[in-house]
């Protein structure tokens, strides 16, 4: 809950997703080390991240797997006391500057696993640039943080850098997904609030036909709806955070927080731009940037459609559709 409030405040300050993303990974990513790392690993891995001496990137998504994580192709083949990793990753943030990488790889081929979610392992290891090439992806927003395609060729990873048991990495990863969804929802709400504040200020000050445009109900009502949607999404986000902090099941609430926060934030940014009229397209008024930045919350780390499928299946008892 404290992390959600903090990340929301950063986004709401006007820093939006670029500012939040600067520390987003460091908030939820290392949680897997806290929960499943050995005492020796915690003592070795966490202090440099906490102090800021080291930056970590998170590499799970792949170009041919997308959200179907069970079909990742990056392999980790054991050779004595180390693993040799080969593969590709996509949308890895901070790959240009990171000293460490937290990555998911298959240690057992999918065809040999009893379940598709078996046979994947998590590693936290040095970002060896002799073995990992990071190609930056140019994107529409969030440009304060680099996003990359990674090409991994013969990366040697000591056994001591594997987190938890071999083959259990996917189950460990799931524990980080709910906090990430909660944080993304909180960040989107923060951006929506920043956009709403600029829109209402502009509506009070902009005079057309001898009266402020904010006096017109066609301007007032959409902004009022935005306020209510943001407040409702925020309550769901805090509810999800409370469930997670208390150790209760929070999958549905976390997914709902991400979905509702992203939708409310995005709609507030759209309304803010239309409230500004033509000036909403001008960079000087910032609302176009908020709209670009909030868009990613609707796309990642999980799509709107998969969240709807999750809720339909897990909460409503409907048959799995994919």
mmCIF file of C-alpha atoms in Angstrom:
data_model
loop_
_atom_site.group_PDB
_atom_site.id
_atom_site.type_symbol
_atom_site.label_atom_id
_atom_site.label_comp_id
_atom_site.label_asym_id
_atom_site.label_seq_id
_atom_site.Cartn_x
_atom_site.Cartn_y
_atom_site.Cartn_z
ATOM 1 C CA UNK A 1 0.000 0.000 0.000
ATOM 2 C CA UNK A 2 2.825 2.407 0.841
ATOM 3 C CA UNK A 3 4.523 1.669 -2.476
ATOM 4 C CA UNK A 4 1.276 2.299 -4.371
ATOM 5 C CA UNK A 5 0.792 5.659 -2.661
ATOM 6 C CA UNK A 6 4.389 6.630 -3.411
ATOM 7 C CA UNK A 7 4.276 5.618 -7.073
ATOM 8 C CA UNK A 8 0.947 7.387 -7.519
ATOM 9 C CA UNK A 9 2.376 10.589 -6.033
ATOM 10 C CA UNK A 10 5.341 10.468 -8.406
ATOM 11 C CA UNK A 11 3.077 10.059 -11.435
ATOM 12 C CA UNK A 12 0.651 12.715 -10.209
ATOM 13 C CA UNK A 13 3.484 15.233 -9.786
ATOM 14 C CA UNK A 14 3.609 15.497 -13.567
ATOM 15 C CA UNK A 15 6.478 13.049 -13.940
ATOM 16 C CA UNK A 16 3.857 10.574 -15.213
ATOM 17 C CA UNK A 17 4.997 7.131 -16.327
ATOM 18 C CA UNK A 18 8.536 8.232 -17.145
ATOM 19 C CA UNK A 19 9.145 9.328 -13.573
ATOM 20 C CA UNK A 20 7.419 6.320 -12.033
ATOM 21 C CA UNK A 21 9.236 3.894 -14.311
ATOM 22 C CA UNK A 22 12.587 5.200 -13.126
ATOM 23 C CA UNK A 23 12.073 3.292 -9.865
ATOM 24 C CA UNK A 24 9.156 0.982 -10.726
ATOM 25 C CA UNK A 25 11.305 -2.102 -11.326
ATOM 26 C CA UNK A 26 13.220 -1.645 -8.081
ATOM 27 C CA UNK A 27 9.973 -1.625 -6.097
ATOM 28 C CA UNK A 28 8.429 -4.949 -7.157
ATOM 29 C CA UNK A 29 11.120 -6.862 -9.069
ATOM 30 C CA UNK A 30 13.522 -7.801 -6.231
ATOM 31 C CA UNK A 31 10.587 -9.083 -4.171
ATOM 32 C CA UNK A 32 11.254 -12.542 -5.582
ATOM 33 C CA UNK A 33 14.734 -12.446 -4.008
ATOM 34 C CA UNK A 34 13.237 -11.414 -0.658
ATOM 35 C CA UNK A 35 10.727 -14.270 -0.748
ATOM 36 C CA UNK A 36 12.737 -17.071 -2.327
ATOM 37 C CA UNK A 37 16.415 -16.161 -2.179
ATOM 38 C CA UNK A 38 18.732 -17.759 0.344
ATOM 39 C CA UNK A 39 20.073 -15.680 3.230
ATOM 40 C CA UNK A 40 23.414 -15.503 1.439
ATOM 41 C CA UNK A 41 21.726 -14.303 -1.767
ATOM 42 C CA UNK A 42 19.743 -11.640 0.087
ATOM 43 C CA UNK A 43 22.904 -10.348 1.759
ATOM 44 C CA UNK A 44 24.754 -10.270 -1.576
ATOM 45 C CA UNK A 45 22.061 -9.091 -3.970
ATOM 46 C CA UNK A 46 19.755 -6.682 -2.124
ATOM 47 C CA UNK A 47 22.007 -4.044 -0.489
ATOM 48 C CA UNK A 48 23.459 -2.773 -3.813
ATOM 49 C CA UNK A 49 19.918 -2.405 -5.209
ATOM 50 C CA UNK A 50 18.638 -0.646 -2.096
ATOM 51 C CA UNK A 51 21.596 1.765 -1.997
ATOM 52 C CA UNK A 52 21.333 2.510 -5.712
ATOM 53 C CA UNK A 53 24.853 1.255 -6.367
ATOM 54 C CA UNK A 54 23.408 -1.204 -8.887
ATOM 55 C CA UNK A 55 20.494 -1.019 -11.311
ATOM 56 C CA UNK A 56 18.537 -4.122 -12.250
ATOM 57 C CA UNK A 57 16.482 -4.864 -15.361
ATOM 58 C CA UNK A 58 13.701 -7.452 -15.656
ATOM 59 C CA UNK A 59 13.687 -9.789 -18.672
ATOM 60 C CA UNK A 60 10.665 -12.056 -19.149
ATOM 61 C CA UNK A 61 8.763 -11.076 -22.327
ATOM 62 C CA UNK A 62 9.981 -12.568 -25.618
ATOM 63 C CA UNK A 63 9.280 -11.558 -29.230
ATOM 64 C CA UNK A 64 7.545 -14.827 -30.157
ATOM 65 C CA UNK A 65 5.810 -15.556 -26.845
ATOM 66 C CA UNK A 66 4.380 -12.233 -25.680
ATOM 67 C CA UNK A 67 1.956 -12.850 -22.806
ATOM 68 C CA UNK A 68 2.149 -16.627 -23.336
ATOM 69 C CA UNK A 69 5.062 -16.976 -20.929
ATOM 70 C CA UNK A 70 4.927 -20.777 -20.937
ATOM 71 C CA UNK A 71 6.254 -20.711 -24.497
ATOM 72 C CA UNK A 72 9.397 -18.682 -23.882
ATOM 73 C CA UNK A 73 12.335 -19.970 -25.914
ATOM 74 C CA UNK A 74 15.283 -18.661 -23.878
ATOM 75 C CA UNK A 75 17.151 -21.750 -22.640
ATOM 76 C CA UNK A 76 19.404 -22.276 -19.654
ATOM 77 C CA UNK A 77 21.473 -25.445 -20.013
ATOM 78 C CA UNK A 78 23.328 -26.672 -16.954
ATOM 79 C CA UNK A 79 27.071 -27.221 -17.264
ATOM 80 C CA UNK A 80 28.478 -28.323 -13.908
ATOM 81 C CA UNK A 81 28.100 -25.481 -11.406
ATOM 82 C CA UNK A 82 26.789 -22.984 -13.956
ATOM 83 C CA UNK A 83 24.179 -22.464 -16.647
ATOM 84 C CA UNK A 84 24.661 -21.369 -20.246
ATOM 85 C CA UNK A 85 21.851 -19.090 -21.450
ATOM 86 C CA UNK A 86 20.802 -18.310 -25.008
ATOM 87 C CA UNK A 87 17.736 -16.478 -26.257
ATOM 88 C CA UNK A 88 15.971 -13.167 -26.827
ATOM 89 C CA UNK A 89 13.948 -10.837 -24.645
ATOM 90 C CA UNK A 90 11.762 -7.852 -25.505
ATOM 91 C CA UNK A 91 10.717 -4.646 -23.729
ATOM 92 C CA UNK A 92 13.448 -4.910 -21.128
ATOM 93 C CA UNK A 93 13.584 -1.569 -19.356
ATOM 94 C CA UNK A 94 16.934 -0.087 -18.261
ATOM 95 C CA UNK A 95 18.913 -2.546 -20.371
ATOM 96 C CA UNK A 96 21.250 0.247 -21.491
ATOM 97 C CA UNK A 97 22.386 1.062 -17.961
ATOM 98 C CA UNK A 98 21.701 -2.003 -15.773
ATOM 99 C CA UNK A 99 24.477 -3.866 -13.991
ATOM 100 C CA UNK A 100 22.194 -6.772 -13.057
ATOM 101 C CA UNK A 101 19.467 -8.700 -14.832
ATOM 102 C CA UNK A 102 16.577 -10.732 -13.406
ATOM 103 C CA UNK A 103 15.512 -13.125 -16.132
ATOM 104 C CA UNK A 104 13.324 -16.141 -16.728
ATOM 105 C CA UNK A 105 14.590 -19.049 -18.812
ATOM 106 C CA UNK A 106 13.592 -22.628 -19.556
ATOM 107 C CA UNK A 107 15.742 -25.180 -17.774
ATOM 108 C CA UNK A 108 13.552 -28.075 -18.960
ATOM 109 C CA UNK A 109 12.083 -28.214 -22.480
ATOM 110 C CA UNK A 110 8.339 -27.637 -22.577
ATOM 111 C CA UNK A 111 7.711 -31.054 -24.164
ATOM 112 C CA UNK A 112 9.300 -32.759 -21.140
ATOM 113 C CA UNK A 113 7.206 -30.908 -18.520
ATOM 114 C CA UNK A 114 4.102 -32.292 -16.820
ATOM 115 C CA UNK A 115 2.565 -28.804 -16.905
ATOM 116 C CA UNK A 116 3.383 -25.882 -19.218
ATOM 117 C CA UNK A 117 4.218 -23.722 -16.192
ATOM 118 C CA UNK A 118 6.908 -26.169 -15.027
ATOM 119 C CA UNK A 119 10.537 -26.164 -16.104
ATOM 120 C CA UNK A 120 11.284 -22.429 -15.948
ATOM 121 C CA UNK A 121 13.856 -20.907 -13.599
ATOM 122 C CA UNK A 122 14.649 -17.395 -12.408
ATOM 123 C CA UNK A 123 18.163 -16.011 -12.378
ATOM 124 C CA UNK A 124 19.582 -12.801 -10.926
ATOM 125 C CA UNK A 125 22.995 -12.275 -12.397
ATOM 126 C CA UNK A 126 25.492 -9.840 -13.859
ATOM 127 C CA UNK A 127 24.517 -8.061 -17.080
ATOM 128 C CA UNK A 128 27.489 -9.271 -19.121
ATOM 129 C CA UNK A 129 27.569 -7.002 -22.163
ATOM 130 C CA UNK A 130 30.018 -9.317 -23.887
ATOM 131 C CA UNK A 131 27.196 -11.887 -23.965
ATOM 132 C CA UNK A 132 24.088 -9.683 -23.968
ATOM 133 C CA UNK A 133 23.379 -7.134 -26.683
ATOM 134 C CA UNK A 134 20.769 -4.493 -25.788
ATOM 135 C CA UNK A 135 19.156 -2.688 -28.730
ATOM 136 C CA UNK A 136 17.042 0.280 -27.654
ATOM 137 C CA UNK A 137 13.457 0.496 -28.922
ATOM 138 C CA UNK A 138 12.247 3.952 -29.938
ATOM 139 C CA UNK A 139 8.788 4.529 -28.479
ATOM 140 C CA UNK A 140 6.010 7.114 -28.226
ATOM 141 C CA UNK A 141 6.367 7.963 -24.533
ATOM 142 C CA UNK A 142 8.164 7.073 -21.306
ATOM 143 C CA UNK A 143 11.380 8.182 -22.956
ATOM 144 C CA UNK A 144 13.206 8.893 -19.698
ATOM 145 C CA UNK A 145 13.588 5.107 -19.435
ATOM 146 C CA UNK A 146 15.143 2.997 -22.182
ATOM 147 C CA UNK A 147 13.314 -0.117 -23.423
ATOM 148 C CA UNK A 148 15.269 -2.790 -25.235
ATOM 149 C CA UNK A 149 15.398 -5.946 -27.277
ATOM 150 C CA UNK A 150 17.986 -8.259 -25.726
ATOM 151 C CA UNK A 151 20.035 -10.841 -27.607
ATOM 152 C CA UNK A 152 21.648 -13.365 -25.240
ATOM 153 C CA UNK A 153 24.429 -15.549 -26.601
ATOM 154 C CA UNK A 154 26.286 -17.950 -24.324
ATOM 155 C CA UNK A 155 25.710 -16.057 -21.063
ATOM 156 C CA UNK A 156 27.354 -17.956 -18.200
ATOM 157 C CA UNK A 157 25.362 -17.822 -14.967
ATOM 158 C CA UNK A 158 26.679 -19.357 -11.743
ATOM 159 C CA UNK A 159 24.370 -21.782 -9.978
ATOM 160 C CA UNK A 160 24.475 -19.432 -6.983
ATOM 161 C CA UNK A 161 22.626 -16.840 -9.109
ATOM 162 C CA UNK A 162 19.563 -19.052 -9.526
ATOM 163 C CA UNK A 163 16.710 -17.911 -7.290
ATOM 164 C CA UNK A 164 14.945 -20.751 -5.492
ATOM 165 C CA UNK A 165 14.484 -24.216 -6.926
ATOM 166 C CA UNK A 166 15.195 -25.106 -10.517
ATOM 167 C CA UNK A 167 11.996 -25.297 -12.548
ATOM 168 C CA UNK A 168 9.906 -23.259 -10.086
ATOM 169 C CA UNK A 169 10.592 -19.849 -11.606
ATOM 170 C CA UNK A 170 7.142 -19.307 -13.086
ATOM 171 C CA UNK A 171 5.413 -19.807 -9.736
ATOM 172 C CA UNK A 172 7.861 -17.352 -8.165
ATOM 173 C CA UNK A 173 7.228 -14.879 -10.960
ATOM 174 C CA UNK A 174 3.483 -14.935 -10.324
ATOM 175 C CA UNK A 175 4.115 -13.508 -6.860
ATOM 176 C CA UNK A 176 5.585 -10.378 -8.457
ATOM 177 C CA UNK A 177 2.805 -9.933 -11.009
ATOM 178 C CA UNK A 178 0.086 -8.885 -8.572
ATOM 179 C CA UNK A 179 2.197 -6.114 -6.978
ATOM 180 C CA UNK A 180 3.145 -4.873 -10.435
ATOM 181 C CA UNK A 181 -0.495 -4.688 -11.509
ATOM 182 C CA UNK A 182 -1.371 -2.740 -8.357
ATOM 183 C CA UNK A 183 1.481 -0.295 -8.921
ATOM 184 C CA UNK A 184 0.621 0.258 -12.588
ATOM 185 C CA UNK A 185 -2.986 0.967 -11.636
ATOM 186 C CA UNK A 186 -1.848 3.485 -9.013
ATOM 187 C CA UNK A 187 0.494 5.174 -11.483
ATOM 188 C CA UNK A 188 -2.222 5.488 -14.129
ATOM 189 C CA UNK A 189 -4.535 7.062 -11.564
ATOM 190 C CA UNK A 190 -1.783 9.539 -10.715
ATOM 191 C CA UNK A 191 -1.415 10.522 -14.362
ATOM 192 C CA UNK A 192 -5.204 10.864 -14.659
ATOM 193 C CA UNK A 193 -5.281 13.169 -11.664
ATOM 194 C CA UNK A 194 -2.504 15.313 -13.119
ATOM 195 C CA UNK A 195 -4.418 15.596 -16.388
ATOM 196 C CA UNK A 196 -7.679 16.364 -14.583
ATOM 197 C CA UNK A 197 -6.024 19.144 -12.584
ATOM 198 C CA UNK A 198 -4.685 20.785 -15.741
ATOM 199 C CA UNK A 199 -8.049 20.432 -17.473
ATOM 200 C CA UNK A 200 -10.019 22.006 -14.636
ATOM 201 C CA UNK A 201 -7.518 24.854 -14.295
ATOM 202 C CA UNK A 202 -7.793 25.523 -18.020
ATOM 203 C CA UNK A 203 -11.613 25.290 -17.928
ATOM 204 C CA UNK A 204 -11.741 27.960 -15.227
ATOM 205 C CA UNK A 205 -9.360 30.310 -17.019
ATOM 206 C CA UNK A 206 -10.288 29.909 -20.691
ATOM 207 C CA UNK A 207 -12.958 32.449 -21.680
ATOM 208 C CA UNK A 208 -14.975 31.977 -24.900
ATOM 209 C CA UNK A 209 -18.139 33.911 -25.825
ATOM 210 C CA UNK A 210 -17.730 35.992 -22.688
ATOM 211 C CA UNK A 211 -17.718 33.155 -20.143
ATOM 212 C CA UNK A 212 -15.261 30.527 -18.868
ATOM 213 C CA UNK A 213 -15.688 27.263 -20.707
ATOM 214 C CA UNK A 214 -15.881 25.485 -17.353
ATOM 215 C CA UNK A 215 -19.293 27.076 -16.865
ATOM 216 C CA UNK A 216 -20.627 24.931 -19.709
ATOM 217 C CA UNK A 217 -22.041 21.573 -18.662
ATOM 218 C CA UNK A 218 -20.590 19.944 -21.763
ATOM 219 C CA UNK A 219 -17.183 20.687 -20.222
ATOM 220 C CA UNK A 220 -18.158 20.155 -16.566
ATOM 221 C CA UNK A 221 -19.848 16.780 -16.814
ATOM 222 C CA UNK A 222 -17.056 14.741 -18.461
ATOM 223 C CA UNK A 223 -14.584 16.143 -15.924
ATOM 224 C CA UNK A 224 -16.917 15.232 -13.069
ATOM 225 C CA UNK A 225 -17.200 11.693 -14.422
ATOM 226 C CA UNK A 226 -13.399 11.497 -14.626
ATOM 227 C CA UNK A 227 -13.108 12.475 -10.964
ATOM 228 C CA UNK A 228 -15.533 9.763 -9.904
ATOM 229 C CA UNK A 229 -13.876 7.112 -12.049
ATOM 230 C CA UNK A 230 -10.432 7.961 -10.678
ATOM 231 C CA UNK A 231 -11.664 7.859 -7.089
ATOM 232 C CA UNK A 232 -13.412 4.518 -7.600
ATOM 233 C CA UNK A 233 -10.329 3.010 -9.271
ATOM 234 C CA UNK A 234 -8.189 4.294 -6.425
ATOM 235 C CA UNK A 235 -10.371 2.538 -3.858
ATOM 236 C CA UNK A 236 -9.957 -0.743 -5.745
ATOM 237 C CA UNK A 237 -6.193 -0.187 -5.917
ATOM 238 C CA UNK A 238 -5.910 0.410 -2.173
ATOM 239 C CA UNK A 239 -8.148 -2.606 -1.546
ATOM 240 C CA UNK A 240 -5.892 -4.810 -3.674
ATOM 241 C CA UNK A 241 -2.812 -3.470 -1.895
ATOM 242 C CA UNK A 242 -4.372 -4.201 1.505
ATOM 243 C CA UNK A 243 -5.155 -7.775 0.469
ATOM 244 C CA UNK A 244 -1.609 -8.318 -0.757
ATOM 245 C CA UNK A 245 -0.039 -6.817 2.362
ATOM 246 C CA UNK A 246 -2.165 -9.019 4.612
ATOM 247 C CA UNK A 247 -1.273 -12.180 2.701
ATOM 248 C CA UNK A 248 -4.760 -12.764 1.331
ATOM 249 C CA UNK A 249 -5.594 -13.860 -2.247
ATOM 250 C CA UNK A 250 -5.539 -10.711 -4.376
ATOM 251 C CA UNK A 251 -5.383 -11.832 -8.011
ATOM 252 C CA UNK A 252 -8.824 -10.567 -8.984
ATOM 253 C CA UNK A 253 -8.448 -7.304 -7.065
ATOM 254 C CA UNK A 254 -4.964 -6.654 -8.448
ATOM 255 C CA UNK A 255 -6.105 -7.251 -12.013
ATOM 256 C CA UNK A 256 -9.177 -5.088 -11.462
ATOM 257 C CA UNK A 257 -6.995 -2.325 -9.997
ATOM 258 C CA UNK A 258 -4.780 -2.351 -13.060
ATOM 259 C CA UNK A 259 -7.723 -2.420 -15.457
ATOM 260 C CA UNK A 260 -9.794 0.249 -13.731
ATOM 261 C CA UNK A 261 -6.815 2.489 -12.985
ATOM 262 C CA UNK A 262 -5.616 2.362 -16.588
ATOM 263 C CA UNK A 263 -9.088 3.000 -17.999
ATOM 264 C CA UNK A 264 -9.850 5.864 -15.614
ATOM 265 C CA UNK A 265 -6.436 7.428 -16.150
ATOM 266 C CA UNK A 266 -6.646 7.127 -19.910
ATOM 267 C CA UNK A 267 -10.154 8.573 -20.078
ATOM 268 C CA UNK A 268 -9.134 11.510 -17.875
ATOM 269 C CA UNK A 269 -6.224 12.228 -20.221
ATOM 270 C CA UNK A 270 -8.503 12.075 -23.286
ATOM 271 C CA UNK A 271 -10.970 14.465 -21.634
ATOM 272 C CA UNK A 272 -8.151 16.796 -20.600
ATOM 273 C CA UNK A 273 -6.940 17.001 -24.174
ATOM 274 C CA UNK A 274 -10.408 17.697 -25.580
ATOM 275 C CA UNK A 275 -11.033 20.297 -22.848
ATOM 276 C CA UNK A 276 -7.987 22.167 -24.119
ATOM 277 C CA UNK A 277 -9.264 22.006 -27.683
ATOM 278 C CA UNK A 278 -6.523 22.700 -30.212
ATOM 279 C CA UNK A 279 -4.123 23.574 -27.404
ATOM 280 C CA UNK A 280 -4.462 20.006 -26.187
ATOM 281 C CA UNK A 281 -2.345 19.008 -29.161
ATOM 282 C CA UNK A 282 0.417 21.435 -28.164
ATOM 283 C CA UNK A 283 3.279 20.186 -26.049
ATOM 284 C CA UNK A 284 3.345 23.372 -23.984
ATOM 285 C CA UNK A 285 0.181 22.290 -22.156
ATOM 286 C CA UNK A 286 1.508 18.823 -21.227
ATOM 287 C CA UNK A 287 -1.792 16.971 -21.632
ATOM 288 C CA UNK A 288 -0.682 15.381 -24.892
ATOM 289 C CA UNK A 289 2.287 13.922 -23.000
ATOM 290 C CA UNK A 290 0.054 12.556 -20.274
ATOM 291 C CA UNK A 291 -2.084 10.871 -22.924
ATOM 292 C CA UNK A 292 0.956 9.261 -24.535
ATOM 293 C CA UNK A 293 2.354 8.137 -21.204
ATOM 294 C CA UNK A 294 -0.861 6.683 -19.788
ATOM 295 C CA UNK A 295 -1.435 4.581 -22.910
ATOM 296 C CA UNK A 296 1.156 2.035 -21.809
ATOM 297 C CA UNK A 297 -0.876 1.245 -18.688
ATOM 298 C CA UNK A 298 -3.659 -0.085 -20.940
ATOM 299 C CA UNK A 299 -1.217 -2.315 -22.838
ATOM 300 C CA UNK A 300 1.229 -3.630 -20.244
ATOM 301 C CA UNK A 301 2.176 -5.613 -18.276
ATOM 302 C CA UNK A 302 -1.012 -7.458 -19.270
ATOM 303 C CA UNK A 303 -3.645 -6.525 -21.831
ATOM 304 C CA UNK A 304 -7.161 -5.355 -21.013
ATOM 305 C CA UNK A 305 -8.585 -8.395 -22.773
ATOM 306 C CA UNK A 306 -6.625 -10.947 -20.744
ATOM 307 C CA UNK A 307 -7.737 -9.266 -17.525
ATOM 308 C CA UNK A 308 -11.342 -9.541 -18.674
ATOM 309 C CA UNK A 309 -10.764 -13.227 -19.456
ATOM 310 C CA UNK A 310 -9.226 -13.746 -16.005
ATOM 311 C CA UNK A 311 -12.157 -12.131 -14.196
ATOM 312 C CA UNK A 312 -14.707 -14.002 -16.325
ATOM 313 C CA UNK A 313 -13.033 -17.346 -15.610
ATOM 314 C CA UNK A 314 -11.906 -16.940 -11.981
ATOM 315 C CA UNK A 315 -14.681 -14.751 -10.555
ATOM 316 C CA UNK A 316 -17.690 -15.620 -12.703
ATOM 317 C CA UNK A 317 -16.958 -19.282 -13.310
ATOM 318 C CA UNK A 318 -17.161 -19.042 -17.088
ATOM 319 C CA UNK A 319 -15.197 -21.478 -19.286
ATOM 320 C CA UNK A 320 -11.681 -20.543 -20.315
ATOM 321 C CA UNK A 321 -11.771 -18.806 -23.685
ATOM 322 C CA UNK A 322 -8.141 -19.096 -24.807
#
